[in-house]
Each structure stands twice: as C-alpha cells, then as structure tokens.
Coordinates of C-alpha atoms and ligand atoms in Angstrom, one line a residue:
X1 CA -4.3 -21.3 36.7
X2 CA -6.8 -23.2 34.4
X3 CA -8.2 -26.1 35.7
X4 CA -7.5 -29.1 34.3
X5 CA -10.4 -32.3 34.9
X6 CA -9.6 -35.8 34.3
X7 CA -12.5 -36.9 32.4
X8 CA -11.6 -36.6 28.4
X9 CA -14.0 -33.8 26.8
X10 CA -15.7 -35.2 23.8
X11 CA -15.5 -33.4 21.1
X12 CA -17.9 -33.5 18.1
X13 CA -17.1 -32.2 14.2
X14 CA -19.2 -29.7 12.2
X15 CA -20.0 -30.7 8.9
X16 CA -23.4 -28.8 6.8
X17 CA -24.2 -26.8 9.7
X18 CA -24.5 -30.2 12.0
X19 CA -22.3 -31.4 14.7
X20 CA -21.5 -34.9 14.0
X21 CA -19.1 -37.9 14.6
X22 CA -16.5 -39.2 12.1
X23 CA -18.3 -41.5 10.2
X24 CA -16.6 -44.5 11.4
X25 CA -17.5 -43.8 15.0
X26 CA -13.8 -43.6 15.5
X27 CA -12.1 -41.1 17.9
X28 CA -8.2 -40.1 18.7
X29 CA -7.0 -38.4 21.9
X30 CA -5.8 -34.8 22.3
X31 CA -3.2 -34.3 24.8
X32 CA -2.3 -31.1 26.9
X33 CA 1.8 -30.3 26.3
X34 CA 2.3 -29.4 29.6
X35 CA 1.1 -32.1 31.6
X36 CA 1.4 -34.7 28.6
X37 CA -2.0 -35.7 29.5
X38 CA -4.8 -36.7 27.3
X39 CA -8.1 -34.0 28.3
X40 CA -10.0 -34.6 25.0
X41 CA -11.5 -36.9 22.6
X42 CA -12.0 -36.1 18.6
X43 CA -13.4 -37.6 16.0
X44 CA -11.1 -39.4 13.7
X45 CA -12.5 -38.8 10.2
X46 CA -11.5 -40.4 7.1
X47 CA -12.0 -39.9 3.1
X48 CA -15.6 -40.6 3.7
X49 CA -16.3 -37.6 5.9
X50 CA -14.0 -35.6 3.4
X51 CA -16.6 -36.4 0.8
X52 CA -19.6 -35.4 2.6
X53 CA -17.5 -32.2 3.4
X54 CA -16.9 -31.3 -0.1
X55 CA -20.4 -31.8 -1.3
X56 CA -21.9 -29.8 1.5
X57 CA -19.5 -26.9 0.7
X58 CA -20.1 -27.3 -3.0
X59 CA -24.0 -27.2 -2.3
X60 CA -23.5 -24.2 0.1
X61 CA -21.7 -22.6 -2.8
X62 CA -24.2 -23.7 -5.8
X63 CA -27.5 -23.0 -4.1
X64 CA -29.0 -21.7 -1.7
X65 CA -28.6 -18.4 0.8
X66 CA -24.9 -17.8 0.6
X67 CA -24.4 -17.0 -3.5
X68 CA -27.8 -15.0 -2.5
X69 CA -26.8 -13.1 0.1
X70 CA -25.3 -9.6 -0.8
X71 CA -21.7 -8.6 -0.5
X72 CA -22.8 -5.9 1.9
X73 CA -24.5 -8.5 4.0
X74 CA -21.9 -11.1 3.5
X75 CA -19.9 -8.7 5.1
X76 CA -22.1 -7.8 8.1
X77 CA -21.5 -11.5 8.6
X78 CA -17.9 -11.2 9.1
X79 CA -18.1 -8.2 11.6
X80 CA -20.8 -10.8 13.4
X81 CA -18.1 -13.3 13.8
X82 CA -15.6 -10.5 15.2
X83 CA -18.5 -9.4 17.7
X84 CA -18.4 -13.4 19.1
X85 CA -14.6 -13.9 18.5
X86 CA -14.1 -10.6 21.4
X87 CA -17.0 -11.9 23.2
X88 CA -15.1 -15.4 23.9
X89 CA -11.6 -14.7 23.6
X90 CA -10.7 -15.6 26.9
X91 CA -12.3 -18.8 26.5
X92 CA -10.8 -19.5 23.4
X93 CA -7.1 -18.5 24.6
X94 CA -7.7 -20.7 27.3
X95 CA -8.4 -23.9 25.0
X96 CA -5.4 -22.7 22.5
X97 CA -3.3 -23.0 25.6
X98 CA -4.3 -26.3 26.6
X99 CA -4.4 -27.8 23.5
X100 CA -1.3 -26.6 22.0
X101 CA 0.6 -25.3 25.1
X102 CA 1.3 -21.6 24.0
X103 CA 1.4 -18.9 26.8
X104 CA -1.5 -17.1 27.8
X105 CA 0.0 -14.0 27.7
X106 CA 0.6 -14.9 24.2
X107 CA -3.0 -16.3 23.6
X108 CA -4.5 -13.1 25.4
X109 CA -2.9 -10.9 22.7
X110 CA -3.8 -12.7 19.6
X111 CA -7.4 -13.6 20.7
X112 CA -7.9 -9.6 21.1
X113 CA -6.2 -9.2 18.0
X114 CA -8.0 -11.8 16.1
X115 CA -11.2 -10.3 15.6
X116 CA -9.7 -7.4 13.8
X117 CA -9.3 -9.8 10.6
X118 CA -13.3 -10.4 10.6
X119 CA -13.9 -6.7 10.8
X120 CA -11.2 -5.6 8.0
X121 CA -12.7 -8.3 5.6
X122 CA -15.8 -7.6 6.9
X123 CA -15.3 -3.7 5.0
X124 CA -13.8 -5.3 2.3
X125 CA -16.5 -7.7 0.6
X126 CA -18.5 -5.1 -0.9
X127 CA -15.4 -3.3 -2.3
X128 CA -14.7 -6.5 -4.3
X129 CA -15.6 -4.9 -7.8
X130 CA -14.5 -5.5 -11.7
X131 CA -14.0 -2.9 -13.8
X132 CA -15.7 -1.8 -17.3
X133 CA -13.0 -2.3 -19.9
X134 CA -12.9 0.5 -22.7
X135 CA -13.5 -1.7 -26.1
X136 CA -12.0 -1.2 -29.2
X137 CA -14.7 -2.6 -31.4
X138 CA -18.0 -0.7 -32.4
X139 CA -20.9 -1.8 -30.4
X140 CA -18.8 -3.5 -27.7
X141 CA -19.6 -3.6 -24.1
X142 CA -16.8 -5.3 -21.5
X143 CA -16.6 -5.2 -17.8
X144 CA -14.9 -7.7 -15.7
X145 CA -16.9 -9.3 -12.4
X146 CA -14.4 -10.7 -9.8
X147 CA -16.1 -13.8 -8.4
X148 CA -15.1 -16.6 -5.7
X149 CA -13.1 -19.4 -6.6
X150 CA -15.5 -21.8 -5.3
X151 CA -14.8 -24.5 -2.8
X152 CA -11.4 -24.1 -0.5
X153 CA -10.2 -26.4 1.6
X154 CA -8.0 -25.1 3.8
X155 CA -5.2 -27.4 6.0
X156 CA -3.6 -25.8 9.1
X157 CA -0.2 -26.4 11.6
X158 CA -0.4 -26.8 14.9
X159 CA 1.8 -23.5 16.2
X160 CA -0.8 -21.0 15.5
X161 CA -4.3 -22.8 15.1
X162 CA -7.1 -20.3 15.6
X163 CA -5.0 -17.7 14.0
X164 CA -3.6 -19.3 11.4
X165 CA -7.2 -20.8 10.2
X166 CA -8.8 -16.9 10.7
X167 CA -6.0 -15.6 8.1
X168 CA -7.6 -17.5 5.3
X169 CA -11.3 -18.0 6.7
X170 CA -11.8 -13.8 6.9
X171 CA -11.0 -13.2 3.5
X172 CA -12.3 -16.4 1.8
X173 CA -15.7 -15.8 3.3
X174 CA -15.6 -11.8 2.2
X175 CA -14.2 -12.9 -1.4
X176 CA -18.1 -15.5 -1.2
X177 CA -16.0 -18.8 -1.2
X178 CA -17.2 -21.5 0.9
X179 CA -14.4 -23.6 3.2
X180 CA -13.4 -26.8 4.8
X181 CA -11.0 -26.8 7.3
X182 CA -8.9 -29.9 8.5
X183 CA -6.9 -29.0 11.6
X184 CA -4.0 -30.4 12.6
X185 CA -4.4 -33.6 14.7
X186 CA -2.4 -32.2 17.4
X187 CA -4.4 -29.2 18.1
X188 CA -8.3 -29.1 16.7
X189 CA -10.2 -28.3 19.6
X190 CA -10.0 -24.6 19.7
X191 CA -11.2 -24.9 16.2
X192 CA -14.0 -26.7 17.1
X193 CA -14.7 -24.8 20.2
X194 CA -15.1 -21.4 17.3
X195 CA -17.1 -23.3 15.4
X196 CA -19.6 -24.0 18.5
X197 CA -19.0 -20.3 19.7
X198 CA -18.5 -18.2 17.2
X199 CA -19.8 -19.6 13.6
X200 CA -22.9 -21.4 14.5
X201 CA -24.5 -18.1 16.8
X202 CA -23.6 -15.8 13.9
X203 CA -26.0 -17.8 11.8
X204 CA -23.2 -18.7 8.8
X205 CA -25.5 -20.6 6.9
X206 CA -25.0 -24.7 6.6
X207 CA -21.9 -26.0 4.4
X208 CA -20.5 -22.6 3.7
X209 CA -18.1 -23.7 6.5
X210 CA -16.9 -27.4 7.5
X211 CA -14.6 -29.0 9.4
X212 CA -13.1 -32.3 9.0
X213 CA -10.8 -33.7 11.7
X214 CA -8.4 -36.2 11.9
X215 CA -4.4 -37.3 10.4
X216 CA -2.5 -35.5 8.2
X217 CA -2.7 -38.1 4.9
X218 CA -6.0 -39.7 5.6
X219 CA -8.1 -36.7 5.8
X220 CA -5.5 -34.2 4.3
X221 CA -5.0 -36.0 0.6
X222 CA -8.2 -36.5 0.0
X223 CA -9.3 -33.1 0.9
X224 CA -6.8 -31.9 -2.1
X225 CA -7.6 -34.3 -4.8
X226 CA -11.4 -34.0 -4.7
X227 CA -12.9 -32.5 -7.4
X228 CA -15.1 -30.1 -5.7
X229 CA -12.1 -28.4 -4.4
X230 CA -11.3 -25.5 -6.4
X231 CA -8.2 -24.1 -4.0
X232 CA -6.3 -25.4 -1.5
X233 CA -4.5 -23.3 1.3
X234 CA -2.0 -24.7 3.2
X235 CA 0.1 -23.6 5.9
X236 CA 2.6 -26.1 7.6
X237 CA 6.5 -27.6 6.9
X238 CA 8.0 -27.4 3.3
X239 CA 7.8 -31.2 2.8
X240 CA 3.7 -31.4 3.1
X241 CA 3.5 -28.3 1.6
X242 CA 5.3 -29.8 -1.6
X243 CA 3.4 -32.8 -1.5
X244 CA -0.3 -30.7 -1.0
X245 CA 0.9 -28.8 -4.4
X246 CA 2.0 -32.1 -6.2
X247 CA -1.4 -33.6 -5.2
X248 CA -3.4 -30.1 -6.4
X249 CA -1.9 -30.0 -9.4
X250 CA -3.6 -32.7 -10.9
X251 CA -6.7 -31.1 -11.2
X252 CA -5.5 -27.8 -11.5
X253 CA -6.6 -26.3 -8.2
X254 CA -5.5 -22.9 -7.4
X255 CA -2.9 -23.5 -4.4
X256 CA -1.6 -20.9 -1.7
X257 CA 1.5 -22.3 0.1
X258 CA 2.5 -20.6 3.9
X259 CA 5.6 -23.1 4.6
X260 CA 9.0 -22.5 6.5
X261 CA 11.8 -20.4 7.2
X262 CA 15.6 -19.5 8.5
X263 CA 15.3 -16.3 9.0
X264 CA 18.2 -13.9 9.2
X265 CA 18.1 -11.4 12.0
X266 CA 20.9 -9.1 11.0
X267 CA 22.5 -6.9 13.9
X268 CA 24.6 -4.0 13.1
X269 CA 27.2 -2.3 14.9
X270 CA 25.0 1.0 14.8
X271 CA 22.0 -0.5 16.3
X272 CA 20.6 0.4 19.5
X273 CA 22.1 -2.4 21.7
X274 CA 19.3 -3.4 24.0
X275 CA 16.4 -3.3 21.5
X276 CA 18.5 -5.5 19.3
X277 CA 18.8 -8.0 22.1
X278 CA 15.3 -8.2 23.1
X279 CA 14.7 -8.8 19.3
X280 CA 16.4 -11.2 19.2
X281 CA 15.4 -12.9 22.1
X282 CA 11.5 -12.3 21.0
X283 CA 12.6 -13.6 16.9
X284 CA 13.7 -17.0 18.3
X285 CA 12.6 -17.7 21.8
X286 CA 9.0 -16.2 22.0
X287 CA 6.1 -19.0 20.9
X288 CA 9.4 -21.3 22.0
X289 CA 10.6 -21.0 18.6
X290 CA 8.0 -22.9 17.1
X291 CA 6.9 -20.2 14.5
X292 CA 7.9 -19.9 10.7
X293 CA 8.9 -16.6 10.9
X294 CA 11.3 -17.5 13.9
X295 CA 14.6 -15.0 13.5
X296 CA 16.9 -18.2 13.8
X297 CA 19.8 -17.0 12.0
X298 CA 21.3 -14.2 14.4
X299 CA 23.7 -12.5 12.1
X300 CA 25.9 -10.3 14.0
X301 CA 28.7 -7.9 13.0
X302 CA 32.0 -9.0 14.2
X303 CA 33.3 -5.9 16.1
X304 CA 30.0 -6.4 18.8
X305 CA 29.9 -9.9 18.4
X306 CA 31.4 -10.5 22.2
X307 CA 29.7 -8.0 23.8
X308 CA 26.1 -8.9 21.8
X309 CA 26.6 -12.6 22.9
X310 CA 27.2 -11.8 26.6
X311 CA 24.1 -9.2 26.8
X312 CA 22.3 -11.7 24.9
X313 CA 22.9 -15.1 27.1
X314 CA 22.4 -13.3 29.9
X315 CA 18.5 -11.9 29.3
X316 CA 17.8 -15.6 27.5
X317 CA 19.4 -17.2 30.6
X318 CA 16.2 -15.0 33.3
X319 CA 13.7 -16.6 30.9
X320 CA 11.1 -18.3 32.8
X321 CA 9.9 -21.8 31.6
X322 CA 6.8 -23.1 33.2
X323 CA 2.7 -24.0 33.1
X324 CA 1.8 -22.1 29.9
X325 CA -1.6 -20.7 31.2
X326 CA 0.5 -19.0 34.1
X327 CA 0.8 -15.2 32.8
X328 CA 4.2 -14.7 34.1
X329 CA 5.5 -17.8 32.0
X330 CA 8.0 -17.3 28.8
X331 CA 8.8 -20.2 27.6
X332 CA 6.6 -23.3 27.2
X333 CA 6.4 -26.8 26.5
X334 CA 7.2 -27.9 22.4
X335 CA 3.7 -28.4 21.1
X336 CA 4.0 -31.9 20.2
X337 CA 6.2 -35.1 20.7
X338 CA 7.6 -35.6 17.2
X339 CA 8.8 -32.0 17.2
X340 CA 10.5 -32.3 20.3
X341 CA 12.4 -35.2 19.1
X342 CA 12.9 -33.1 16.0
X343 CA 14.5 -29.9 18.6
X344 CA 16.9 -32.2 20.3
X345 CA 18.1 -33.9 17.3
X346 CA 19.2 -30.7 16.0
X347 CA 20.6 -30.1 18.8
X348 CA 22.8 -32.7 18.8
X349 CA 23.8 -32.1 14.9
X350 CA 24.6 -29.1 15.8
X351 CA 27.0 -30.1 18.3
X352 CA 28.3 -32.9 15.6
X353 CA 29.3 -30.0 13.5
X354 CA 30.9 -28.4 15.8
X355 CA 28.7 -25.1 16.9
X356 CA 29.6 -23.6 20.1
X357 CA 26.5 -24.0 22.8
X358 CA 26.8 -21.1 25.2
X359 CA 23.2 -21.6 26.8
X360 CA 20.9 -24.9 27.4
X361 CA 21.4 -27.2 24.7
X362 CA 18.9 -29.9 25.8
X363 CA 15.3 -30.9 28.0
X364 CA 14.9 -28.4 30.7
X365 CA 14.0 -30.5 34.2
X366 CA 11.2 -29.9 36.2
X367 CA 13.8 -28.1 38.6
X368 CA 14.4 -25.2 35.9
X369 CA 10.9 -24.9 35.4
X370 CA 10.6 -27.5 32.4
X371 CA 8.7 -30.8 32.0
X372 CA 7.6 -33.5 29.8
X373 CA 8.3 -31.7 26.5
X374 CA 10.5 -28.6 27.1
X375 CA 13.8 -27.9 25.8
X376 CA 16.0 -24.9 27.5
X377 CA 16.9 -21.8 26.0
X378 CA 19.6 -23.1 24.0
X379 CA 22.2 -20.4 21.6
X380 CA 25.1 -22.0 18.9
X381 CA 27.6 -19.8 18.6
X382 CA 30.3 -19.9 16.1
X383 CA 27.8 -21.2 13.5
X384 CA 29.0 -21.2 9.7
X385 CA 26.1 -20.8 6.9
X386 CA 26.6 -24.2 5.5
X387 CA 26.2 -25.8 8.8
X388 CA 23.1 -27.9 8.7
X389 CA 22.0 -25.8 11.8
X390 CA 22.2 -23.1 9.8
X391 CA 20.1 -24.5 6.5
X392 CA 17.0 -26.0 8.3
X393 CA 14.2 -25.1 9.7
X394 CA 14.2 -26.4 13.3
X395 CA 11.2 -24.9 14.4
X396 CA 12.0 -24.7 18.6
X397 CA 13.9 -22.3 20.6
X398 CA 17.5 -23.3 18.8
X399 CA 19.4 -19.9 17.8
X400 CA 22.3 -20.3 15.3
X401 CA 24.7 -16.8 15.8
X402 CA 26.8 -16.6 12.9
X403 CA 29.3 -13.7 11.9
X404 CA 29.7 -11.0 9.7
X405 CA 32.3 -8.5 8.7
X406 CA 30.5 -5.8 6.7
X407 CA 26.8 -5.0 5.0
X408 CA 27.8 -7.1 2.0
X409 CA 28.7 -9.7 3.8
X410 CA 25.7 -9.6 6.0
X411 CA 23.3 -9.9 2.7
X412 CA 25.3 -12.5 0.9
X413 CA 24.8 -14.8 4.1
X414 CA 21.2 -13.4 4.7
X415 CA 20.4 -14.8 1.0
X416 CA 22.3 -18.1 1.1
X417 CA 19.4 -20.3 1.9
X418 CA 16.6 -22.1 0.6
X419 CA 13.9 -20.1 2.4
X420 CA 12.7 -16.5 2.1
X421 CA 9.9 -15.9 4.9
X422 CA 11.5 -12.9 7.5
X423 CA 14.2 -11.4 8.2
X424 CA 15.0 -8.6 10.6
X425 CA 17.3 -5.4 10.4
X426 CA 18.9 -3.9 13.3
X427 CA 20.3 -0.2 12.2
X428 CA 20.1 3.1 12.7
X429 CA 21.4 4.1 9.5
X430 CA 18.2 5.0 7.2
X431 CA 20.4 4.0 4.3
X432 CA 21.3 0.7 5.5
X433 CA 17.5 -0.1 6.5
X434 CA 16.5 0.8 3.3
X435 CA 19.5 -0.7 1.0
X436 CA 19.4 -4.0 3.2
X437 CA 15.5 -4.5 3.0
X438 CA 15.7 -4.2 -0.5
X439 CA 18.4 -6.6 -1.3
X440 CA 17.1 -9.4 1.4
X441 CA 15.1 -12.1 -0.5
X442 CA 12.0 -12.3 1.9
X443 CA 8.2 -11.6 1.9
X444 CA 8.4 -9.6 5.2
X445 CA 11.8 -7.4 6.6
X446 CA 11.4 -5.7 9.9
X447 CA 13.1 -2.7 10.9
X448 CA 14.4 -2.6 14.5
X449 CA 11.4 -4.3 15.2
X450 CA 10.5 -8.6 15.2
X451 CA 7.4 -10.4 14.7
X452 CA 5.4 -7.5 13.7
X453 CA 2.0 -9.1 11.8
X454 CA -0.9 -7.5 10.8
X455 CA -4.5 -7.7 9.1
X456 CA -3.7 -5.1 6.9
X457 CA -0.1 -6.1 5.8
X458 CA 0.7 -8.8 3.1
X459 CA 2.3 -11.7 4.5
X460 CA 4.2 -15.0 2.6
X461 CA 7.7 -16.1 1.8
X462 CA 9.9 -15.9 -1.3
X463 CA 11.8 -19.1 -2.5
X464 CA 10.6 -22.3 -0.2
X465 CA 9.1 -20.3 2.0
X466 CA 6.0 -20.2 -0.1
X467 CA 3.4 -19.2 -2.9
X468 CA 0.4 -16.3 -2.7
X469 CA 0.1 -14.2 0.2
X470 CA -1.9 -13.9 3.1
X471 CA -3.3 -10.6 4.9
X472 CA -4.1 -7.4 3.8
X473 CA -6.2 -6.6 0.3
X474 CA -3.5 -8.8 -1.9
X475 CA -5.3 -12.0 0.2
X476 CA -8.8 -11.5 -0.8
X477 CA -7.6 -11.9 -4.6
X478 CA -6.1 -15.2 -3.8
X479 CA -9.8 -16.5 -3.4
X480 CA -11.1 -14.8 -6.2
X481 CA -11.1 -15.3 -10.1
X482 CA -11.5 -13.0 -13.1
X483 CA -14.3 -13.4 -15.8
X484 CA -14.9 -11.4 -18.8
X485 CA -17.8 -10.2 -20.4
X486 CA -18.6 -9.5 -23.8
X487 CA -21.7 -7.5 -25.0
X488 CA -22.1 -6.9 -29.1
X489 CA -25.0 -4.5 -29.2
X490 CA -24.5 -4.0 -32.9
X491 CA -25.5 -6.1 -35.9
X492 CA -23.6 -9.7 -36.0
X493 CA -22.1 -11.1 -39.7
X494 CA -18.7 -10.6 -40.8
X495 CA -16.2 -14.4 -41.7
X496 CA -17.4 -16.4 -39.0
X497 CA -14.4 -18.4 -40.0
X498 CA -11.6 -16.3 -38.5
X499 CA -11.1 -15.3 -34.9
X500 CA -12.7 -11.7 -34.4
X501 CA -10.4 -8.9 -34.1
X502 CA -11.0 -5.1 -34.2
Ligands
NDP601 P1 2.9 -30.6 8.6 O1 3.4 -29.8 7.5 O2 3.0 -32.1 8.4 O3 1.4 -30.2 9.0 C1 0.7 -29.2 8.5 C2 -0.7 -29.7 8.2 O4 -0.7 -30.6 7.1 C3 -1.4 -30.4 9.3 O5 -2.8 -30.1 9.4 C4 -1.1 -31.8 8.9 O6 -2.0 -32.7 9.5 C5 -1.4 -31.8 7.4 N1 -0.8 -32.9 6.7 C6 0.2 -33.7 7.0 N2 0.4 -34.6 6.0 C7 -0.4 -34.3 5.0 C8 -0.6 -34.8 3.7 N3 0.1 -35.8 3.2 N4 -1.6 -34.2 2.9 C9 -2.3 -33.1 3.4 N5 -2.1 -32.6 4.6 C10 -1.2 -33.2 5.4 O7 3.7 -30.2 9.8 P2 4.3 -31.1 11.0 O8 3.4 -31.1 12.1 O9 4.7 -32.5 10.5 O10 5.7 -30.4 11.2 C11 6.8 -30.6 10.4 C12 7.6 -29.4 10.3 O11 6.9 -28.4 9.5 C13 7.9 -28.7 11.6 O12 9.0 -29.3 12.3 C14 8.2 -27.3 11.2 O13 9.5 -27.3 10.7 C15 7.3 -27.2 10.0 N6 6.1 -26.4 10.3 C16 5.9 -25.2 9.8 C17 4.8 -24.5 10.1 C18 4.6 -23.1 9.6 O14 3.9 -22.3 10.1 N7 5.2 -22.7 8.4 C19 3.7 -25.0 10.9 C20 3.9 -26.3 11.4 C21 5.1 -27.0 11.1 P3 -1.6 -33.5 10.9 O15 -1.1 -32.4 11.8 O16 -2.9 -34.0 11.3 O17 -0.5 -34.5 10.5

C-alpha cells in the first residue's frame, strides 16, 4: 500500500520551460478519493497565467529551436519522452491513483501502455509529407506542404488524466504544434509530476509545452477564446464540450471534441455465455464506470435474458471494493464529489421510473469494502430505451439491462440515442458481427471483446459523442493544415483582370 503523509505536497505549474506559481499567489487543495483527504496543494491560475501561456507557446512556435528542429529529430524527441514515461511509470501510476482514485492494477497497465503513443508518433513525424500535384497549366509547379496548426490548447477530464492528455500531446508534438494543457481541477498532479519527470529531462525546449492549472471556466474560457490559440481539444461531458465549441467558434479555431456516451453492449443468444458476462462486467464496472466508452446499455436478447442476469449479478456481486492502490481491488471510490452526487441521483431516477434494481443501488459502507465516495455495484433491470436511465450518460458503475427480441430490434434500440461513442457485439455468427457493426452508429464497435483502445486505432464518437478523432495516423491530421504552392516558371502576361484558369 502507498503511503499516504499528512503534510499537503506543493505543487508548482510549468509555464516557458519554468516552474512557477499562479500569478496570484493563489493555491486550491487536491484531495485523495479514497480517504477524502486533501495531500496536495496547486496553484490556482487565472486568465492572466492563460495569457503568459499562450504567448510562450506562440513564441515557442514562431522562433526559436522547435520550428528549427527537424521532423526526424522532432521525432527522436518523442521516443525520448517514451524512454522517461517507462522509466517512471510506477511512479506516475502511483500519483494517478492517489489523485484520482483509479486502481493500480489499472494504472499499472496504462502507464506501460502509455509510452507506446510517444514511440508510434515518434515514427510518424518525418512521414508527415505533401504531395507534388500534377498541373494543368504550362510552366506550373504545385506541391502541397502539410504544416502544424500552430498553438493547441488542449483541456482534459478527470477519469483518465495522464492518458487522456498523452492522446493529444504525442501527435500534436510529432505534427510540430506547440500545447497548453489545463487539467482538470480534480486531478492535475500526475500532470505535473510528467512534466517534472518526463518533459523537462527530455530537453522539450521552453513554451513548446505549458501547463495552466486551475477551474474549469476561469482558466478553461480563456484558454479557448485567445487569439493565439489556433485549436482547441477537448475531452470531457457533452455540456462543456458544447460550450468550448460555442466559445472557439468565434475566432474560428479548429476544434476536436472527445465527449460522452450510452453505449449499447448487445448480447446475442449465440454468444459464448461467460465471455459475454465478463464483458459486460468490464464495459460498465471496470474504472467504476466512470469512462465514456462505458457499455451502459446492456442489451440482451430475451430468450437468455433470465439466465444472463443471474450469471451476471452473481460475478458483479464477488466484486471487491476497496483502497485503490491495493492490486487485488476492483472497484474504487467515484473520482470526485459532484459526480458521486451525480451517480446516486441517477440512481434514484431510475428507481422513480420504475427500473428494477437487482444489485446495490446506493453508497457502499465501509463494511462492504466502500467509503467516503463509493457507490456498490448497482444493475436496473427491466429498463425501457426512453427511460431517462437509459438516455444519459451517468458516468459511475449504474448498468441499464434492457431487452430485445431479434437483430433488428437490437439495432433500432442500439441507435435510439443521442450519443455514438461504443458499442459492443456479442456473437458468434460472422454475419451478425459484421451486419450489426455496420449498421450501429458509433466511432468504435467491438467484437466479443470491451474496452479495446489502441495507439494505432482511430478513436471518437458519432452524433454527441464527438468531432475529429484521436489515435492512430487519422489524429496527426487533426493538428495539421494544408498549404498550396504555386510556381509559374514560364513568362507572366495574359488579362490580369480575370481569374487564371488553364
Ligand atoms: P467537464 O466536461 O466539466 O470537464 C472537462 C474539462 O473541462 C475539465 O478540465 C474542466 O475543468 C473543463 N471545463 C469545465 N468548464 C469549462 C468551461 N466553461 N470552459 C472550458 N473548460 C471547462 O466534466 P465534469 O467534471 O463536470 O463532468 C461532467 C460530466 O461529464 C460527467 O458526469 C460525465 O458524464 C462527463 N465526462 C465525460 C468525460 C469523457 O471522457 N467523455 C470525462 C469527464 C466527464 P475542471 O475540471 O477544472 O472544472
């Protein structure tokens, strides 16, 4: 078990290639989930330290060693930062779980996994070509150059933050961008700790990456509307994200959008029981819910519906809640007050509509393993689509199982919602895998699999779930822009009144 000292950590911000405080001296407390405790202290910045940000990106991006530097060595850069990520992922997992209160065993895998993004981008940046353009005008020389956007700001949740904030850092830095990050208030310090870590001993050079801490509107909305920002990407709930790309489009900033999700996890009668269960289990009670691409919608065909539920109540009922940074732990503590309110509310609407709850359905004691902010295991059954439990995104460890008769059903339901993130397929029929991924309206369907991601797969939602896509070679072009050149190497003249066609 991690210790855990008394005395707050103070935490500085990196801005320019200095640590610093907010610029009001001002600082906010970070508190562990699981104990509820305060352990750290960071700085509160405000639309000042948002400006200074901004210009020190801009700079970094104008002049200087970074629009110098070669693609090739740009992306010896990134395999740097992979190097330190592996060196300290232990250390880093360990501040992800205090911070935010996600497992270790969970924190272990995607701090390994992390560096992978770094190393794939890494190959990438000196792959990042145009093209020469056949002409059809005597004389003509075109070519396309693909260059960076320019200055991205980039605001993050609180479920995911190291990963979520290497998803966009890898291939903004590859594509020659230069970033600020605002994390959110609820979990910065692994963010910070990488920066100390990982960014300043690879050498990035200053103000090609900042960080501006503090609250969601004070640092956030600036960071969107200043003019030095050429594109904002944001991942977090549906309503900021509408706002962010409300704000953005006043000045016409490029905007990618990772937002929410209800995603349908669709069980067949011809699946392989016991991997559809664990699937289950893992779409909507792994991370305790609190991920977008959570499989809350368990669609199952009626003729195993019983038998599904039983199998089903029965693994989520062994899960063990407990201290997050205790390996054997599956389920921990909701990450932050409001959304814990937010779980049990639904909760209680769900019951108001008349859902059937066949496991938990409310704060787990300190008896059953639980604490401050944990909520049990909890399964609706009985669930119909238009249910409010069924619409919105809950974000905790809340599944809605709703019934199905046959495939069409099981797509019309699958489609009848807002979102369009995930959605899972449990089949052995090759047929139905293929025919049902195809008609789902999603950005990722998995295949007797759950919560499969990947540096080298696209990732981002349909519908409310989202705009752009991050991961894999389609992301790099999302921090990148098109310019075209034009070389006449024959004689000028001709009506310079009229536009000049072939
Ligand atoms: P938010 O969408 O509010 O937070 C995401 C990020 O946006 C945070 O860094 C937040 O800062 C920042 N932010 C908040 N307000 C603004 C603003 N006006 N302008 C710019 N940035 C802003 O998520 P919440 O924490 O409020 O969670 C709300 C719901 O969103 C959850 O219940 C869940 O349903 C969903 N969610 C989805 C996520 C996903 O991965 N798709 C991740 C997190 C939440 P700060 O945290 O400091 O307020």
């Amino acid at each position: 078990m991690q210790d855990r000292p008394t005395k707050l950590k103070e935490y500085q911000t990196y801005i320019d290639g200095k640590w610093c405080d907010a610029s009001s001296g001002k600082k906010f407390q970070t508190f562990d989930p699981y104990t509820g405790e305060p352990w750290a202290l960071i700085p509160e910045c405000d639309a000042k330290d948002v400006g200074t940000a901004c210009e020190a990106a801009w700079r970094a991006f104008d002049k200087g060693p970074w629009p110098a530097m070669s693609q090739t060595a740009r992306g010896k850069l990134l395999r740097r930062i992979g190097g330190l990520i592996e060196k300290h992922a232990e250390h880093l997992a360990q501040i992800e779980v205090r911070d935010n209160g996600k497992l270790m065993s969970e924190m272990h895998a995607q701090t390994k996994y992390l560096p992978e993004w770094f190393y794939y981008y890494g190959g990438l940046a000196d792959k990042i070509q145009g093209a020469v353009v056949p002409s059809d005008r005597p004389d003509h020389f075109t070519y396309t150059l693909k260059e960076p956007v320019g200055v991205c700001a980039f605001i993050t949740p609180w479920n995911s933050p190291l990963m979520l904030v290497g998803w966009k850092l890898a291939p903004a830095l590859a594509a020659g961008c230069t970033v600020i990050i605002k994390p959110s208030e609820f979990t910065t310090a692994s963010l910070l700790e990488f920066m100390k870590l990982v960014i300043e001993p690879a050498e990035v050079p200053p103000g090609v990456i900042n960080v501006v801490t503090g609250y969601g509107a004070v640092v956030g909305e600036p960071l969107v509307t200043h003019p030095k920002v050429a594109k904002v990407a944001f991942t977090g709930g549906t309503a900021t994200g509408a706002r962010v790309n409300e704000l953005a489009a006043k000045t016409f900033k490029k905007v990618s959008l990772e937002l929410g999700g209800k995603s349908p996890n669709i069980v067949f009668d011809d699946c392989i029981l016991d991997d559809a269960v664990s699937g289950a289990i893992s779409g909507i009670f792994a991370a305790t819910g609190q991920t977008c691409i959570a499989g809350s919608r368990l669609l199952l065909q009626e003729s195993i519906h019983d038998q599904f539920v039983e199998k089903l109540v029965a693994m989520a009922k062994q899960a063990r809640l407990g201290d997050p940074s205790k390996l054997e732990t599956q389920v921990g503590p909701v990450t932050t007050p409001p959304q814990y309110a937010k779980i049990l509310s639904y909760i209680d609407i769900a019951k108001g509509e008349g859902a059937k709850c066949v496991l938990g359905g409310g704060p787990a004691t300190k008896e059953e393993g639980g604490g401050k902010y944990f909520v049990k295991p909890t399964i609706f059954t009985g669930v119909n689509n238009k249910m409010r439990i069924a619409q919105e995104e809950v974000f905790g460890p809340v599944l809605s199982v709703i019934k199905f008769r046959d495939e069409e059903e099981a797509v019309a339901i699958a489609n009848d919602i807002a979102y369009g993130l995930g959605a899972g397929i449990w089949t052995q029929s090759v047929r139905r895998a293929t025919s049902v991924s195809k008609r789902i309206r999603a950005g990722t369907v998995w295949v007797n699999t759950y919560r499969a991601v990947s540096f080298l797969m696209p990732f981002g939602g349909y519908k409310a779930s989202g705009l752009g896509r991050e991961n894999g070679a389609e992301a790099i072009e999302g921090y990148l822009q098109t310019k075209s050149v034009w070389i006449n190497n024959g004689p000028g003249g001709g009506n310079p009144f009229i536009m000049k066609t072939s």
